[in-house]
Amino acid sequence: MKLIIGNDYSIYIPNAFTPNQDRVNDGFIAKGEGILEYEMFIFNRWGENIFTGQGLNTPWDGTYQNKQCQQDVYVYKIKIKTIFGDVKEFSGVVTLLR
């Protein structure tokens, strides 16, 4: 019997970030392996879309219309396409700490 192990994908989504320009945890973005396409949406408490990012190199910096967002909890929705062609969606909350 032959066992073949193929490529897999993984995704890590943090639950908080601190955009204070100290170069540590300054942007909110997922990290992962085996992801071909990535799109992220951030919503405020009123359901307004305040950020849309394409690709794993486009973090949310905690601003909206060039102004710093207040410390609060925000909702994210992330859509990915894996190396297998599967489309996955993730949603949850992220805390912006100032």
PDB file of C-alpha atoms in Angstrom:
ATOM      1  CA  MET A   1       0.000   0.000   0.000  1.00  0.00           C
ATOM      2  CA  LYS A   2       1.325   3.407  -0.965  1.00  0.00           C
ATOM      3  CA  LEU A   3       0.531   6.494   1.111  1.00  0.00           C
ATOM      4  CA  ILE A   4       0.739   9.818  -0.691  1.00  0.00           C
ATOM      5  CA  ILE A   5       0.711  12.997   1.342  1.00  0.00           C
ATOM      6  CA  GLY A   6      -0.181  16.048  -0.702  1.00  0.00           C
ATOM      7  CA  ASN A   7      -0.122  19.732  -0.103  1.00  0.00           C
ATOM      8  CA  ASP A   8      -2.394  21.165   2.542  1.00  0.00           C
ATOM      9  CA  TYR A   9      -3.476  24.608   3.619  1.00  0.00           C
ATOM     10  CA  SER A  10      -3.585  26.341   6.979  1.00  0.00           C
ATOM     11  CA  ILE A  11      -4.768  29.733   8.199  1.00  0.00           C
ATOM     12  CA  TYR A  12      -4.120  31.639  11.418  1.00  0.00           C
ATOM     13  CA  ILE A  13      -6.302  34.639  12.278  1.00  0.00           C
ATOM     14  CA  PRO A  14      -5.292  36.741  15.297  1.00  0.00           C
ATOM     15  CA  ASN A  15      -7.921  38.145  17.652  1.00  0.00           C
ATOM     16  CA  ALA A  16      -6.232  41.487  18.488  1.00  0.00           C
ATOM     17  CA  PHE A  17      -3.682  43.963  17.150  1.00  0.00           C
ATOM     18  CA  THR A  18      -1.999  47.177  18.285  1.00  0.00           C
ATOM     19  CA  PRO A  19      -1.470  49.713  15.474  1.00  0.00           C
ATOM     20  CA  ASN A  20       0.902  51.975  17.427  1.00  0.00           C
ATOM     21  CA  GLN A  21       3.823  52.078  14.967  1.00  0.00           C
ATOM     22  CA  ASP A  22       6.166  49.989  17.151  1.00  0.00           C
ATOM     23  CA  ARG A  23       6.589  47.458  14.309  1.00  0.00           C
ATOM     24  CA  VAL A  24       5.064  44.702  16.454  1.00  0.00           C
ATOM     25  CA  ASN A  25       1.535  43.587  15.623  1.00  0.00           C
ATOM     26  CA  ASP A  26       0.769  46.895  13.845  1.00  0.00           C
ATOM     27  CA  GLY A  27      -1.622  45.450  11.258  1.00  0.00           C
ATOM     28  CA  PHE A  28      -4.443  42.930  11.252  1.00  0.00           C
ATOM     29  CA  ILE A  29      -4.110  40.163   8.698  1.00  0.00           C
ATOM     30  CA  ALA A  30      -4.351  36.388   8.543  1.00  0.00           C
ATOM     31  CA  LYS A  31      -1.293  34.252   7.878  1.00  0.00           C
ATOM     32  CA  GLY A  32      -1.334  30.924   6.147  1.00  0.00           C
ATOM     33  CA  GLU A  33       0.038  28.322   3.773  1.00  0.00           C
ATOM     34  CA  GLY A  34      -1.514  26.887   0.643  1.00  0.00           C
ATOM     35  CA  ILE A  35      -3.700  29.940  -0.015  1.00  0.00           C
ATOM     36  CA  LEU A  36      -4.041  31.083  -3.627  1.00  0.00           C
ATOM     37  CA  GLU A  37      -6.534  33.930  -3.198  1.00  0.00           C
ATOM     38  CA  TYR A  38      -7.339  36.045  -0.147  1.00  0.00           C
ATOM     39  CA  GLU A  39      -9.875  38.796   0.488  1.00  0.00           C
ATOM     40  CA  MET A  40     -10.636  40.441   3.835  1.00  0.00           C
ATOM     41  CA  PHE A  41     -13.433  42.779   4.923  1.00  0.00           C
ATOM     42  CA  ILE A  42     -13.574  44.757   8.189  1.00  0.00           C
ATOM     43  CA  PHE A  43     -16.852  46.101   9.581  1.00  0.00           C
ATOM     44  CA  ASN A  44     -17.536  48.504  12.438  1.00  0.00           C
ATOM     45  CA  ARG A  45     -20.214  47.937  15.074  1.00  0.00           C
ATOM     46  CA  TRP A  46     -22.869  49.427  12.779  1.00  0.00           C
ATOM     47  CA  GLY A  47     -22.084  46.982   9.983  1.00  0.00           C
ATOM     48  CA  GLU A  48     -20.339  49.552   7.802  1.00  0.00           C
ATOM     49  CA  ASN A  49     -17.527  48.111   5.644  1.00  0.00           C
ATOM     50  CA  ILE A  50     -14.497  50.176   6.667  1.00  0.00           C
ATOM     51  CA  PHE A  51     -11.734  48.148   4.990  1.00  0.00           C
ATOM     52  CA  THR A  52     -11.322  45.719   2.102  1.00  0.00           C
ATOM     53  CA  GLY A  53      -7.978  44.064   1.459  1.00  0.00           C
ATOM     54  CA  GLN A  54      -6.800  41.762  -1.333  1.00  0.00           C
ATOM     55  CA  GLY A  55      -3.878  39.401  -0.782  1.00  0.00           C
ATOM     56  CA  LEU A  56      -1.912  38.214   2.222  1.00  0.00           C
ATOM     57  CA  ASN A  57       0.290  41.311   2.090  1.00  0.00           C
ATOM     58  CA  THR A  58      -2.461  43.893   2.689  1.00  0.00           C
ATOM     59  CA  PRO A  59      -3.144  44.254   6.426  1.00  0.00           C
ATOM     60  CA  TRP A  60      -5.691  46.594   7.968  1.00  0.00           C
ATOM     61  CA  ASP A  61      -3.755  49.346   9.731  1.00  0.00           C
ATOM     62  CA  GLY A  62      -6.597  50.404  12.043  1.00  0.00           C
ATOM     63  CA  THR A  63      -7.671  53.419  10.008  1.00  0.00           C
ATOM     64  CA  TYR A  64     -10.771  54.423   8.100  1.00  0.00           C
ATOM     65  CA  GLN A  65     -10.773  57.320   5.625  1.00  0.00           C
ATOM     66  CA  ASN A  66      -7.219  58.205   6.749  1.00  0.00           C
ATOM     67  CA  LYS A  67      -8.281  58.592  10.406  1.00  0.00           C
ATOM     68  CA  GLN A  68      -7.385  56.310  13.289  1.00  0.00           C
ATOM     69  CA  CYS A  69     -10.249  54.085  14.384  1.00  0.00           C
ATOM     70  CA  GLN A  70     -11.073  54.036  18.052  1.00  0.00           C
ATOM     71  CA  GLN A  71     -10.151  51.159  20.336  1.00  0.00           C
ATOM     72  CA  ASP A  72     -13.011  48.742  19.880  1.00  0.00           C
ATOM     73  CA  VAL A  73     -14.046  45.309  18.637  1.00  0.00           C
ATOM     74  CA  TYR A  74     -14.507  44.978  14.870  1.00  0.00           C
ATOM     75  CA  VAL A  75     -15.990  42.204  12.745  1.00  0.00           C
ATOM     76  CA  TYR A  76     -13.957  40.562   9.989  1.00  0.00           C
ATOM     77  CA  LYS A  77     -14.905  38.333   7.093  1.00  0.00           C
ATOM     78  CA  ILE A  78     -12.155  36.528   5.223  1.00  0.00           C
ATOM     79  CA  LYS A  79     -12.575  34.594   1.978  1.00  0.00           C
ATOM     80  CA  ILE A  80      -9.818  32.343   0.667  1.00  0.00           C
ATOM     81  CA  LYS A  81      -9.260  29.965  -2.200  1.00  0.00           C
ATOM     82  CA  THR A  82      -6.992  27.043  -1.323  1.00  0.00           C
ATOM     83  CA  ILE A  83      -4.476  25.252  -3.496  1.00  0.00           C
ATOM     84  CA  PHE A  84      -7.147  22.580  -3.928  1.00  0.00           C
ATOM     85  CA  GLY A  85      -9.556  25.113  -5.441  1.00  0.00           C
ATOM     86  CA  ASP A  86     -11.827  25.065  -2.389  1.00  0.00           C
ATOM     87  CA  VAL A  87     -13.384  28.373  -1.339  1.00  0.00           C
ATOM     88  CA  LYS A  88     -13.554  28.909   2.425  1.00  0.00           C
ATOM     89  CA  GLU A  89     -15.030  31.759   4.476  1.00  0.00           C
ATOM     90  CA  PHE A  90     -14.091  32.755   8.013  1.00  0.00           C
ATOM     91  CA  SER A  91     -15.689  35.396  10.196  1.00  0.00           C
ATOM     92  CA  GLY A  92     -15.156  36.618  13.722  1.00  0.00           C
ATOM     93  CA  VAL A  93     -14.078  39.597  15.750  1.00  0.00           C
ATOM     94  CA  VAL A  94     -10.778  41.391  16.220  1.00  0.00           C
ATOM     95  CA  THR A  95      -9.941  43.825  18.994  1.00  0.00           C
ATOM     96  CA  LEU A  96      -8.105  47.017  18.082  1.00  0.00           C
ATOM     97  CA  LEU A  97      -6.017  48.111  21.092  1.00  0.00           C
ATOM     98  CA  ARG A  98      -4.531  51.589  21.389  1.00  0.00           C
TER      99      ARG A  98
END
